[in-house]
Short mmCIF file of C-alpha atoms in Angstrom, two decimals:
data_model
loop_
_atom_site.label_atom_id
_atom_site.label_comp_id
_atom_site.label_asym_id
_atom_site.label_seq_id
_atom_site.Cartn_x
_atom_site.Cartn_y
_atom_site.Cartn_z
CA MET A 433 -0.05 0.00 0.02
CA ARG A 434 2.86 2.40 -0.46
CA LEU A 435 3.38 4.70 -3.19
CA VAL A 436 5.02 2.78 -5.20
CA ALA A 437 2.40 0.14 -5.26
CA HIS A 438 -0.10 2.19 -6.52
CA GLY A 439 1.81 5.28 -7.79
CA GLU A 440 0.28 4.86 -11.20
CA PHE A 441 -3.55 5.21 -10.19
CA ILE A 442 -2.46 8.12 -8.48
CA MET A 443 -0.98 9.80 -11.30
CA ALA A 444 -4.02 8.54 -13.30
CA ALA A 445 -5.92 10.16 -11.12
CA TYR A 446 -4.21 13.17 -11.21
CA GLY A 447 -3.97 13.14 -14.98
CA ALA A 448 -7.60 12.44 -15.54
CA ALA A 449 -8.34 15.42 -13.55
CA VAL A 450 -6.00 17.86 -15.41
CA LEU A 451 -6.70 16.50 -18.77
CA ILE A 452 -10.61 16.89 -18.09
CA LEU A 453 -10.28 20.72 -17.14
CA ALA A 454 -7.55 21.25 -19.44
CA ALA A 455 -10.11 20.15 -22.22
CA LEU A 456 -12.62 22.32 -20.66
CA ILE A 457 -10.54 25.39 -20.78
CA VAL A 458 -9.35 24.65 -24.28
CA TRP A 459 -12.89 24.75 -25.16
CA ILE A 460 -13.86 28.01 -23.28
CA VAL A 461 -10.51 29.81 -25.17
CA TYR A 462 -11.35 28.54 -28.37
CA ASP A 463 -14.92 29.34 -28.52
CA TYR A 464 -14.06 32.80 -26.91
CA ARG A 465 -11.32 34.07 -29.46
CA ALA A 466 -14.58 32.76 -32.38
CA LEU A 467 -17.09 34.55 -30.60
CA ARG A 468 -14.69 37.88 -30.22
CA ARG A 469 -13.86 36.97 -33.90
CA THR A 470 -17.18 37.26 -34.85
CA LEU A 471 -18.46 40.08 -32.91
CA ARG A 472 -15.57 42.25 -34.68
CA ALA A 473 -16.79 40.76 -38.23
CA PHE A 474 -19.82 42.44 -37.09
CA GLU A 475 -18.30 45.70 -36.28
CA ASP A 476 -16.52 46.36 -39.32
CA GLU A 477 -19.60 45.64 -41.21
CA GLY A 478 -21.09 48.58 -39.10
CA VAL A 479 -23.85 46.37 -37.75
CA THR A 480 -24.86 47.25 -34.21
CA ARG A 481 -27.06 46.57 -31.63
CA ARG A 482 -30.40 48.97 -30.62
CA SER A 483 -28.68 49.70 -27.33
CA GLU A 484 -25.49 51.24 -29.02
CA GLN A 485 -26.91 52.79 -32.35
CA ALA A 486 -28.24 56.21 -33.25
CA VAL A 487 -31.90 56.38 -33.11
CA LYS A 488 -33.21 54.88 -36.09
CA SER A 489 -36.93 54.71 -37.54
CA SER A 490 -38.59 51.04 -37.31
CA PRO A 491 -40.04 49.80 -40.60
CA MET B 1342 -21.63 51.29 -8.26
CA ALA B 1343 -24.19 49.21 -6.29
CA LEU B 1344 -24.27 45.38 -7.16
CA ILE B 1345 -27.49 45.42 -8.68
CA ASP B 1346 -25.89 47.39 -11.49
CA TYR B 1347 -24.42 44.21 -12.36
CA ALA B 1348 -27.45 42.62 -13.56
CA ASN B 1349 -27.02 44.64 -16.86
CA PRO B 1350 -25.14 42.15 -19.20
CA SER B 1351 -22.91 44.79 -20.52
CA LYS B 1352 -21.53 45.78 -16.85
CA PHE B 1353 -21.60 42.16 -16.10
CA LEU B 1354 -18.95 41.70 -19.26
CA ALA B 1355 -16.73 44.08 -18.28
CA LEU B 1356 -16.93 42.89 -14.59
CA THR B 1357 -15.51 39.33 -15.80
CA ASP B 1358 -12.75 40.83 -18.10
CA ARG B 1359 -11.61 42.50 -15.27
CA LEU B 1360 -12.15 39.58 -12.73
CA ILE B 1361 -11.30 36.32 -14.47
CA PRO B 1362 -7.43 37.06 -14.84
CA TRP B 1363 -7.22 37.61 -10.77
CA LEU B 1364 -9.38 34.43 -10.51
CA THR B 1365 -7.41 32.47 -12.38
CA GLY B 1366 -4.09 33.60 -10.68
CA GLY B 1367 -5.82 33.00 -7.34
CA THR B 1368 -6.60 29.07 -8.25
CA VAL B 1369 -3.06 28.71 -9.72
CA LEU B 1370 -1.50 29.72 -6.53
CA ALA B 1371 -3.97 27.74 -4.48
CA LEU B 1372 -3.53 24.48 -6.47
CA ALA B 1373 -0.13 25.11 -6.00
CA LEU B 1374 -0.07 25.58 -2.77
CA GLY B 1375 -2.52 22.02 -2.21
CA ILE B 1376 -0.47 20.22 -4.29
CA ASN B 1377 2.77 21.07 -2.29
CA GLN B 1378 0.72 20.05 1.21
CA ILE B 1379 -0.54 16.97 -0.18
CA PHE B 1380 2.95 15.55 -1.77
CA GLY B 1381 5.23 17.29 0.95
CA ALA B 1382 3.39 15.76 3.67
CA PRO B 1383 4.49 12.65 5.55
CA GLU B 1384 2.78 9.54 3.61
CA ASP B 1385 1.90 7.61 6.90
CA TYR B 1386 -1.69 7.63 6.17
CA GLN B 1387 -4.16 4.59 7.20
CA GLN B 1388 -5.02 3.73 3.50
CA GLY B 1389 -1.66 3.94 2.08
CA ALA B 1390 -0.50 6.62 -0.60
CA THR B 1391 -3.68 6.13 -2.78
CA VAL B 1392 -5.25 8.52 0.12
CA ARG B 1393 -3.94 11.41 -2.11
CA ILE B 1394 -6.28 10.65 -4.89
CA MET B 1395 -8.85 11.84 -2.06
CA PHE B 1396 -7.85 15.56 -2.59
CA ILE B 1397 -9.24 15.50 -6.05
CA HIS B 1398 -12.08 13.31 -5.55
CA VAL B 1399 -13.68 14.72 -2.68
CA PRO B 1400 -13.64 18.46 -3.97
CA ALA B 1401 -14.73 17.43 -6.91
CA ALA B 1402 -17.84 15.71 -5.37
CA TRP B 1403 -18.42 18.68 -3.57
CA LEU B 1404 -18.46 20.76 -6.56
CA SER B 1405 -20.86 18.52 -8.45
CA MET B 1406 -23.50 18.87 -6.16
CA PHE B 1407 -22.40 22.43 -5.77
CA GLY B 1408 -23.28 23.27 -9.66
CA TRP B 1409 -26.37 21.73 -9.16
CA ALA B 1410 -27.28 24.15 -6.49
CA VAL B 1411 -26.03 27.13 -8.69
CA MET B 1412 -28.04 25.88 -11.48
CA SER B 1413 -31.14 25.51 -9.02
CA VAL B 1414 -30.55 29.27 -7.75
CA ALA B 1415 -30.16 30.42 -11.15
CA ALA B 1416 -33.32 28.65 -12.39
CA LEU B 1417 -35.19 30.07 -9.75
CA GLY B 1418 -33.95 33.29 -10.98
CA THR B 1419 -35.18 32.56 -14.53
CA LEU B 1420 -38.75 31.35 -13.59
CA VAL B 1421 -39.34 34.05 -10.73
CA TRP B 1422 -37.42 37.33 -12.10
CA ARG B 1423 -37.18 36.70 -15.68
CA HIS B 1424 -33.64 37.73 -15.61
CA PRO B 1425 -31.56 37.03 -18.73
CA LEU B 1426 -28.29 36.95 -16.62
CA ALA B 1427 -29.71 34.21 -14.71
CA ASP B 1428 -30.77 32.23 -17.84
CA VAL B 1429 -26.74 32.68 -18.63
CA ALA B 1430 -25.52 31.50 -15.13
CA ALA B 1431 -27.74 28.41 -15.27
CA LYS B 1432 -26.60 27.64 -18.93
CA ALA B 1433 -22.64 28.08 -17.99
CA ALA B 1434 -22.93 26.04 -14.93
CA ALA B 1435 -23.93 22.80 -16.58
CA PRO B 1436 -21.00 22.08 -18.28
CA VAL B 1437 -18.65 23.18 -15.67
CA GLY B 1438 -20.75 20.92 -13.43
CA ALA B 1439 -20.70 18.08 -15.56
CA ALA B 1440 -16.83 18.46 -16.02
CA PHE B 1441 -16.31 18.45 -12.16
CA THR B 1442 -18.80 15.35 -12.05
CA LEU B 1443 -16.83 13.55 -14.33
CA ILE B 1444 -13.59 14.12 -12.49
CA CYS B 1445 -15.32 12.63 -9.58
CA LEU B 1446 -16.18 9.53 -11.42
CA VAL B 1447 -12.92 8.99 -12.87
CA THR B 1448 -10.86 9.52 -9.51
CA GLY B 1449 -13.52 6.94 -7.70
CA ALA B 1450 -12.83 4.51 -10.23
CA LEU B 1451 -9.19 4.98 -10.32
CA TRP B 1452 -9.33 4.94 -6.24
CA GLY B 1453 -11.49 2.15 -6.36
CA ARG B 1454 -9.22 -0.21 -8.19
CA PRO B 1455 -6.12 -0.28 -5.59
CA MET B 1456 -8.89 0.02 -2.71
CA TRP B 1457 -11.51 -2.91 -3.62
CA GLY B 1458 -9.96 -4.36 -6.70
CA THR B 1459 -11.62 -3.57 -9.15
CA TYR B 1460 -12.73 -0.11 -11.44
CA TRP B 1461 -16.44 0.13 -10.62
CA VAL B 1462 -18.16 -1.32 -7.57
CA TRP B 1463 -22.26 -0.22 -7.32
CA ASP B 1464 -21.62 1.85 -4.28
CA ALA B 1465 -24.15 4.42 -2.90
CA ARG B 1466 -21.88 7.22 -3.36
CA LEU B 1467 -20.59 6.76 -6.82
CA THR B 1468 -23.53 5.37 -7.95
CA SER B 1469 -25.66 8.60 -7.11
CA VAL B 1470 -22.50 10.62 -8.92
CA LEU B 1471 -23.47 8.67 -12.00
CA ILE B 1472 -26.96 9.62 -11.96
CA LEU B 1473 -26.12 13.23 -10.98
CA PHE B 1474 -23.70 13.33 -13.83
CA LEU B 1475 -26.48 11.56 -16.55
CA MET B 1476 -28.76 14.34 -15.17
CA TYR B 1477 -26.36 16.98 -16.01
CA LEU B 1478 -25.63 15.55 -19.69
CA GLY B 1479 -29.83 15.76 -20.27
CA VAL B 1480 -29.69 19.14 -18.81
CA ILE B 1481 -27.32 20.24 -21.53
CA ALA B 1482 -28.86 17.88 -24.44
CA LEU B 1483 -32.06 20.14 -23.23
CA TRP B 1484 -30.28 23.35 -23.50
CA ARG B 1485 -28.97 21.89 -27.02
CA THR B 1486 -32.23 21.22 -28.35
CA ILE B 1487 -34.41 24.31 -28.08
CA GLU B 1488 -32.97 27.15 -30.30
CA GLU B 1489 -34.62 30.04 -28.93
CA PRO B 1490 -32.92 30.58 -25.66
CA THR B 1491 -35.54 32.11 -23.19
CA ARG B 1492 -37.49 29.14 -23.96
CA ALA B 1493 -34.33 27.08 -23.53
CA ALA B 1494 -33.84 28.53 -20.47
CA ARG B 1495 -37.27 28.27 -18.94
CA ALA B 1496 -37.41 24.69 -19.98
CA ALA B 1497 -33.94 23.67 -18.39
CA ALA B 1498 -34.85 25.89 -15.32
CA ILE B 1499 -38.01 23.40 -14.86
CA LEU B 1500 -35.93 20.12 -15.48
CA THR B 1501 -33.13 21.60 -12.99
CA LEU B 1502 -35.58 22.03 -10.38
CA VAL B 1503 -37.13 18.63 -10.60
CA GLY B 1504 -33.95 17.69 -10.53
CA ALA B 1505 -33.37 19.05 -7.43
CA LEU B 1506 -36.33 17.90 -5.84
CA ASN B 1507 -35.65 14.48 -6.96
CA LEU B 1508 -31.91 14.63 -5.60
CA PRO B 1509 -32.54 13.93 -2.47
CA ILE B 1510 -34.77 10.98 -3.19
CA ILE B 1511 -32.47 9.53 -5.62
CA LYS B 1512 -29.54 9.90 -2.67
CA PHE B 1513 -32.06 8.13 -0.43
CA SER B 1514 -33.14 5.09 -2.51
CA VAL B 1515 -29.77 4.66 -3.47
CA ASP B 1516 -28.49 4.44 0.14
CA TRP B 1517 -31.48 2.06 0.64
CA TRP B 1518 -30.79 -0.14 -2.34
CA ASN B 1519 -26.75 -0.07 -1.43
CA THR B 1520 -27.65 -1.42 2.34
CA LEU B 1521 -29.87 -4.09 0.91
CA HIS B 1522 -27.32 -5.51 -1.67
CA GLN B 1523 -24.14 -5.20 0.18
CA PRO B 1524 -22.82 -6.31 3.48
CA ALA B 1525 -22.24 -3.02 5.80
CA SER B 1526 -18.71 -3.52 5.36
CA VAL B 1527 -18.00 -1.57 2.69
CA LEU B 1528 -15.30 0.72 2.78
CA ARG B 1529 -15.67 4.34 3.74
CA LEU B 1530 -14.07 6.43 1.62
CA ASP B 1531 -14.30 9.67 3.53
CA GLY B 1532 -16.21 10.31 6.78
CA PRO B 1533 -16.19 12.44 9.88
CA SER B 1534 -13.64 10.74 11.43
CA ILE B 1535 -10.66 12.18 8.83
CA HIS B 1536 -7.15 12.47 10.49
CA PRO B 1537 -6.24 16.33 10.71
CA ASP B 1538 -2.97 16.00 8.76
CA LEU B 1539 -5.12 15.28 5.96
CA LEU B 1540 -8.13 17.57 6.53
CA VAL B 1541 -5.55 20.72 6.19
CA PRO B 1542 -4.54 19.82 2.52
CA LEU B 1543 -8.20 18.62 1.56
CA LEU B 1544 -9.72 21.71 2.52
CA VAL B 1545 -6.47 24.00 0.54
CA MET B 1546 -7.97 22.04 -2.43
CA ALA B 1547 -11.22 22.15 -1.74
CA ALA B 1548 -10.53 26.02 -1.77
CA ALA B 1549 -8.70 25.95 -5.03
CA SER B 1550 -11.34 23.55 -6.77
CA GLY B 1551 -13.79 26.13 -5.65
CA LEU B 1552 -12.11 28.97 -7.12
CA ALA B 1553 -11.54 26.68 -10.35
CA PHE B 1554 -15.26 26.65 -10.78
CA VAL B 1555 -16.08 30.05 -10.00
CA THR B 1556 -13.43 30.87 -12.76
CA LEU B 1557 -14.46 28.41 -15.47
CA HIS B 1558 -18.52 29.47 -14.95
CA LEU B 1559 -17.52 32.99 -15.13
CA ALA B 1560 -15.26 32.54 -18.51
CA VAL B 1561 -18.26 30.28 -19.75
CA MET B 1562 -20.76 32.93 -18.84
CA ARG B 1563 -18.35 35.40 -20.68
CA ASN B 1564 -19.05 33.32 -23.61
CA GLU B 1565 -22.67 33.04 -23.35
CA ILE B 1566 -23.04 36.52 -23.11
CA LEU B 1567 -20.87 37.16 -26.24
CA ARG B 1568 -22.89 34.13 -27.73
CA ARG B 1569 -26.46 35.97 -27.22
CA ARG B 1570 -24.99 39.44 -28.77
CA ILE B 1571 -23.93 37.61 -32.03
CA ARG B 1572 -27.26 36.16 -32.24
CA THR B 1573 -29.27 39.57 -32.05
CA MET B 1574 -26.65 40.88 -34.76
CA HIS B 1575 -28.02 38.15 -36.68
CA LEU B 1576 -31.43 38.72 -36.42
CA LEU B 1577 -31.01 42.64 -36.70
CA GLN B 1578 -28.80 42.09 -40.15
CA ALA B 1579 -31.40 39.90 -41.53
CA GLN B 1580 -33.92 42.37 -40.49
CA ARG B 1581 -32.43 44.96 -42.29
CA ALA B 1582 -31.05 43.19 -44.92
CA PRO B 1583 -32.79 44.43 -48.29
CA GLY B 1584 -35.78 43.11 -49.76
CA SER B 1585 -36.99 41.41 -46.67
CA MET C 292 -65.20 19.65 -11.96
CA LYS C 293 -67.55 18.84 -15.08
CA ALA C 294 -64.83 20.01 -17.67
CA LEU C 295 -62.21 17.79 -16.20
CA ALA C 296 -64.52 15.24 -16.43
CA ALA C 297 -65.40 15.30 -19.76
CA LEU C 298 -61.66 16.02 -20.54
CA PHE C 299 -61.10 12.69 -18.83
CA GLY C 300 -64.07 10.85 -20.72
CA ARG C 301 -62.40 12.15 -23.78
CA ASP C 302 -59.04 11.24 -23.41
CA VAL C 303 -59.95 7.65 -22.35
CA LYS C 304 -62.52 7.37 -25.43
CA LEU C 305 -59.61 8.48 -27.90
CA ALA C 306 -56.74 6.30 -26.08
CA VAL C 307 -59.61 3.48 -26.38
CA ARG C 308 -61.12 3.74 -29.92
CA ALA C 309 -57.91 5.24 -31.78
CA GLY C 310 -56.09 2.08 -30.96
CA GLY C 311 -51.83 2.42 -31.33
CA GLY C 312 -52.00 3.22 -27.60
CA ALA C 313 -52.30 0.23 -25.04
CA PRO C 314 -52.27 -2.45 -26.95
CA VAL C 315 -48.93 -1.71 -28.41
CA ALA C 316 -47.55 -0.90 -25.20
CA VAL C 317 -48.49 -4.22 -23.50
CA LEU C 318 -47.05 -5.97 -26.71
CA PHE C 319 -43.91 -4.03 -26.45
CA PHE C 320 -44.12 -5.14 -22.70
CA LEU C 321 -44.33 -8.78 -23.49
CA ILE C 322 -41.59 -8.55 -26.51
CA VAL C 323 -39.19 -7.14 -23.79
CA VAL C 324 -40.27 -10.00 -21.39
CA THR C 325 -39.60 -12.52 -24.38
CA ILE C 326 -36.03 -11.32 -25.85
CA THR C 327 -34.73 -11.41 -22.15
CA PRO C 328 -34.37 -15.26 -21.63
CA PHE C 329 -32.78 -15.35 -25.58
CA ALA C 330 -29.90 -12.90 -23.89
CA LEU C 331 -29.61 -14.79 -20.54
CA GLY C 332 -30.58 -18.37 -21.53
CA PRO C 333 -33.37 -20.44 -20.15
CA ASP C 334 -32.53 -20.79 -17.18
CA LEU C 335 -36.04 -21.30 -15.14
CA ALA C 336 -34.11 -20.86 -11.76
CA LEU C 337 -32.09 -17.81 -12.59
CA LEU C 338 -35.19 -16.40 -14.44
CA GLN C 339 -37.48 -16.62 -11.72
CA ARG C 340 -34.74 -15.16 -9.20
CA ILE C 341 -34.56 -11.57 -11.98
CA GLY C 342 -38.16 -11.98 -12.99
CA PRO C 343 -39.54 -9.08 -11.18
CA ALA C 344 -36.81 -7.05 -12.06
CA ILE C 345 -37.25 -7.93 -15.85
CA LEU C 346 -40.87 -6.75 -15.38
CA TRP C 347 -40.71 -3.53 -13.97
CA ILE C 348 -37.44 -2.67 -17.06
CA GLY C 349 -40.26 -3.81 -19.18
CA ALA C 350 -42.79 -2.15 -17.66
CA LEU C 351 -40.76 1.28 -16.88
CA LEU C 352 -39.64 1.07 -20.95
CA ALA C 353 -43.44 0.50 -21.95
CA SER C 354 -44.66 2.92 -20.20
CA LEU C 355 -41.92 5.71 -21.44
CA LEU C 356 -42.45 4.55 -25.05
CA ALA C 357 -46.21 5.57 -24.77
CA LEU C 358 -45.35 8.96 -22.85
CA ASP C 359 -44.59 10.69 -26.10
CA ARG C 360 -47.89 10.96 -27.45
CA LEU C 361 -49.43 11.87 -23.86
CA LEU C 362 -49.69 15.40 -25.20
CA ALA C 363 -48.57 15.37 -28.66
CA ALA C 364 -51.73 14.67 -30.25
CA ASP C 365 -53.00 17.37 -28.40
CA LEU C 366 -50.40 20.03 -29.44
CA ASP C 367 -51.26 18.89 -33.28
CA ASP C 368 -55.05 19.31 -33.21
CA GLY C 369 -54.77 22.74 -31.10
CA SER C 370 -56.46 21.72 -27.96
CA LEU C 371 -53.41 22.03 -25.93
CA ASP C 372 -53.71 26.02 -26.48
CA LEU C 373 -57.24 25.32 -25.31
CA LEU C 374 -56.17 23.83 -22.31
CA THR C 375 -53.80 26.38 -21.30
CA MET C 376 -56.39 29.49 -21.82
CA SER C 377 -58.90 27.69 -20.49
CA ASP C 378 -60.60 29.00 -16.75
CA THR C 379 -59.95 25.56 -15.64
CA PRO C 380 -56.59 25.53 -13.79
CA LEU C 381 -54.23 23.94 -16.25
CA GLU C 382 -52.43 21.49 -13.32
CA LEU C 383 -55.56 20.24 -12.52
CA ALA C 384 -56.39 19.48 -16.48
CA LEU C 385 -53.20 18.22 -16.92
CA ALA C 386 -53.15 16.11 -14.09
CA THR C 387 -56.37 14.53 -15.12
CA LYS C 388 -54.80 14.09 -18.93
CA ALA C 389 -52.29 11.86 -17.06
CA LEU C 390 -54.59 10.16 -14.91
CA ALA C 391 -56.58 9.22 -18.19
CA HIS C 392 -53.08 8.08 -19.64
CA TRP C 393 -52.60 5.69 -16.76
CA LEU C 394 -55.72 4.21 -16.99
CA THR C 395 -54.81 3.19 -20.74
CA THR C 396 -51.62 2.45 -20.63
CA GLY C 397 -50.17 2.01 -17.33
CA LEU C 398 -53.23 -0.49 -15.78
CA PRO C 399 -53.38 -2.49 -18.99
CA LEU C 400 -49.54 -3.31 -18.45
CA VAL C 401 -50.50 -4.16 -14.71
CA ILE C 402 -53.47 -6.19 -15.76
CA ALA C 403 -50.78 -8.10 -18.34
CA THR C 404 -48.14 -8.83 -15.69
CA PRO C 405 -49.67 -12.24 -14.34
CA LEU C 406 -49.75 -13.51 -17.62
CA LEU C 407 -46.34 -12.74 -18.44
CA ALA C 408 -44.81 -13.51 -15.13
CA LEU C 409 -45.76 -16.93 -15.99
CA PHE C 410 -43.24 -17.13 -18.47
CA LEU C 411 -40.48 -16.42 -16.31
CA ASN C 412 -41.41 -19.08 -13.82
CA LEU C 413 -42.75 -16.70 -10.80
CA ASP C 414 -45.30 -18.28 -8.77
CA LEU C 415 -48.65 -17.01 -7.87
CA ALA C 416 -47.16 -15.08 -4.77
CA ALA C 417 -44.56 -13.33 -6.68
CA SER C 418 -46.65 -12.11 -9.41
CA ALA C 419 -48.86 -10.79 -7.37
CA ALA C 420 -46.48 -8.90 -5.42
CA VAL C 421 -45.08 -7.59 -8.89
CA ALA C 422 -48.66 -6.65 -10.31
CA ALA C 423 -49.28 -4.52 -6.84
CA THR C 424 -46.01 -2.89 -7.22
CA LEU C 425 -46.59 -2.02 -10.83
CA LEU C 426 -50.14 -0.61 -9.77
CA VAL C 427 -48.89 1.64 -7.51
CA GLY C 428 -45.37 2.62 -9.11
CA THR C 429 -46.45 2.73 -12.73
CA PRO C 430 -48.57 6.47 -11.88
CA ALA C 431 -45.36 7.69 -10.73
CA LEU C 432 -44.00 7.04 -14.19
CA THR C 433 -46.52 8.73 -15.62
CA PHE C 434 -46.80 11.82 -13.60
CA LEU C 435 -43.04 12.18 -13.96
CA GLY C 436 -43.37 11.23 -17.79
CA LEU C 437 -45.97 14.41 -17.99
CA ALA C 438 -43.34 16.67 -16.92
CA GLY C 439 -40.76 15.18 -19.31
CA ALA C 440 -43.38 15.24 -22.19
CA ALA C 441 -44.61 18.73 -21.44
CA LEU C 442 -40.92 20.20 -21.64
CA THR C 443 -40.39 18.35 -25.24
CA VAL C 444 -43.41 18.12 -26.51
CA THR C 445 -42.79 21.07 -29.03
CA LEU C 446 -39.61 19.81 -30.27
CA ARG C 447 -39.15 17.57 -33.40
CA ARG C 448 -37.02 14.65 -31.68
CA GLY C 449 -38.43 15.16 -28.68
CA GLY C 450 -39.14 11.28 -28.09
CA LEU C 451 -35.43 10.37 -27.66
CA LEU C 452 -34.92 13.47 -25.13
CA LEU C 453 -38.02 12.99 -23.05
CA SER C 454 -36.64 9.28 -22.28
CA VAL C 455 -32.89 10.66 -21.36
CA LEU C 456 -34.82 13.12 -19.22
CA VAL C 457 -37.15 10.68 -17.12
CA LEU C 458 -35.23 7.93 -16.90
CA PRO C 459 -32.98 9.28 -14.33
CA LEU C 460 -35.77 10.55 -12.19
CA ALA C 461 -37.43 7.29 -12.19
CA ILE C 462 -34.19 5.39 -10.76
CA PRO C 463 -36.19 5.73 -7.39
CA VAL C 464 -39.23 3.98 -8.64
CA LEU C 465 -37.41 1.16 -9.97
CA ILE C 466 -35.45 0.82 -7.04
CA PHE C 467 -38.38 0.42 -4.68
CA GLY C 468 -40.61 -1.67 -7.11
CA VAL C 469 -38.47 -4.55 -7.44
CA ALA C 470 -37.10 -4.75 -3.94
CA ALA C 471 -41.31 -4.56 -2.70
CA SER C 472 -41.39 -7.28 -5.29
CA ASN C 473 -38.36 -9.32 -4.24
CA ALA C 474 -39.22 -9.03 -0.61
CA ALA C 475 -42.03 -10.82 -1.51
CA VAL C 476 -40.60 -13.79 -3.08
CA VAL C 477 -37.63 -14.31 -1.23
CA GLY C 478 -36.20 -11.38 1.07
CA PRO C 479 -36.00 -11.18 4.55
CA LEU C 480 -37.02 -7.85 4.15
CA PRO C 481 -40.63 -6.82 5.00
CA PHE C 482 -42.80 -6.01 1.62
CA GLY C 483 -44.46 -3.41 3.37
CA THR C 484 -42.08 -0.39 3.86
CA PRO C 485 -40.65 -0.40 0.17
CA PHE C 486 -44.51 -0.80 -1.00
CA LEU C 487 -45.49 2.48 1.28
CA ILE C 488 -42.41 4.54 -0.15
CA LEU C 489 -43.80 3.69 -3.48
CA CYS C 490 -47.06 4.79 -2.77
CA ALA C 491 -45.28 7.80 -1.50
CA LEU C 492 -43.50 8.40 -4.62
CA SER C 493 -46.45 8.28 -6.43
CA LEU C 494 -48.62 10.61 -4.40
CA THR C 495 -45.71 12.99 -4.51
CA GLY C 496 -45.45 12.77 -8.53
CA LEU C 497 -48.83 13.74 -8.56
CA VAL C 498 -48.02 17.09 -7.19
CA ILE C 499 -44.71 17.54 -8.75
CA GLY C 500 -45.64 16.56 -12.41
CA PRO C 501 -48.63 18.42 -12.83
CA VAL C 502 -47.39 21.73 -11.29
CA ALA C 503 -43.99 21.35 -13.42
CA ALA C 504 -45.80 20.35 -16.85
CA ALA C 505 -47.98 23.46 -16.73
CA LEU C 506 -45.03 25.59 -15.71
CA ALA C 507 -43.26 24.11 -18.89
CA LEU C 508 -46.46 24.46 -21.03
CA ARG C 509 -47.31 28.19 -19.80
CA SER C 510 -43.58 29.42 -20.60
CA GLY C 511 -43.61 27.70 -23.65
CA HIS C 512 -46.32 29.97 -24.91
CA ASP C 513 -45.54 33.42 -24.22
#
């Protein structure tokens, strides 16, 4: 029951936790970058939300 | 600025932008401290070195339940006050909670192998966590199935609250089922009789994991607010398109 | 009250005359029980031991499959909108619909149980115990399913999602149903305790299911 005996399980457990969290973080960062890119593309096209745009007459 | 002002998504977005770097730093520091304590401590524990798995397994188990609690509070916000930020908070908590639940399951299985000689035993705790994981996946599936965000939020809120009412019943029934099918000599993974040498690192790791949860939750919320903004812009663009 | 009685009568008549509901659910139940020995082998002693579990899983799946028609037909012909807007409280109307649904699909499963128990080599006492637990347990499944059906009724591929959402919540019903049946067959445990908890689960479901379903339907409308 020493560290040497079950070291691989401890390492695997910590590794799995790191892997799952890393997957979550990668997803979040990748998603964030893509969303920011899309938002910038909209801004370049001049599309803005109601709260940001000057008063416009609605059709 | 009063706290209530942060209920405005734009201000909340600015707040998350300022908070996330600090929270990330705090999480990394707390994790480093916790890991240092775990592996720096003497290893003459009752259950051998494998007890080190507990320092991630137990905080993950706590956070798996904490995640559902966050979703339930947010669900009340959705149904009672119909606040869009509550919708965002509920949606963002689901993947983060599911991730911690998965960590709890995987580390539990890896702990079970040396302790019980098998990766999975139908132990009451592990089984309850597995059911919780399935319920998280169900909520995520419901979020992904309904296109319109406010409708999805209300449906998910109802499911979350029904789940929250059911979780104690499930916990009770699984405990009862477990005592029925297994002798009482099931190994207790953790309990009130925890050695103080283990308690301090456990609490540090719990704090670190809690910080990680909050940071990730805020980051997913930020993504979700941006996603809704883009959705609104798509709709506006479609409205203004010529010939519509 | 009169409106509820009319709704109940309409739902029962529709279910009985339209066909496709109860007989098919019972047929599905029969097929689940039939295919199990092909997976396990025709060992009568083994089948007798796990018979209550097979019957419960069969009934659980059969009642689950019938659920997606609980509200879908009413959505298609618009009567669900009428129910939502009428003076009768939606919760009561939905509870009535769930009861009618249980009477036409849940009860036939219970009645079929003693016959199917014969295939699994269960004796009279055991099959009576399984039928009794199904009698008090299947309403809980119907009420939980009512909430799930209300959440998924407007979705195009709601049927599969409905099962995924409802099955984890149905685990306590399964645990106590099978435990009570086993207690009557072999167990040292008394039959009464799990049986009473099963009754309690059904009664709790009677409250939670319609309230959650009404909330879901109303929120889908505005």
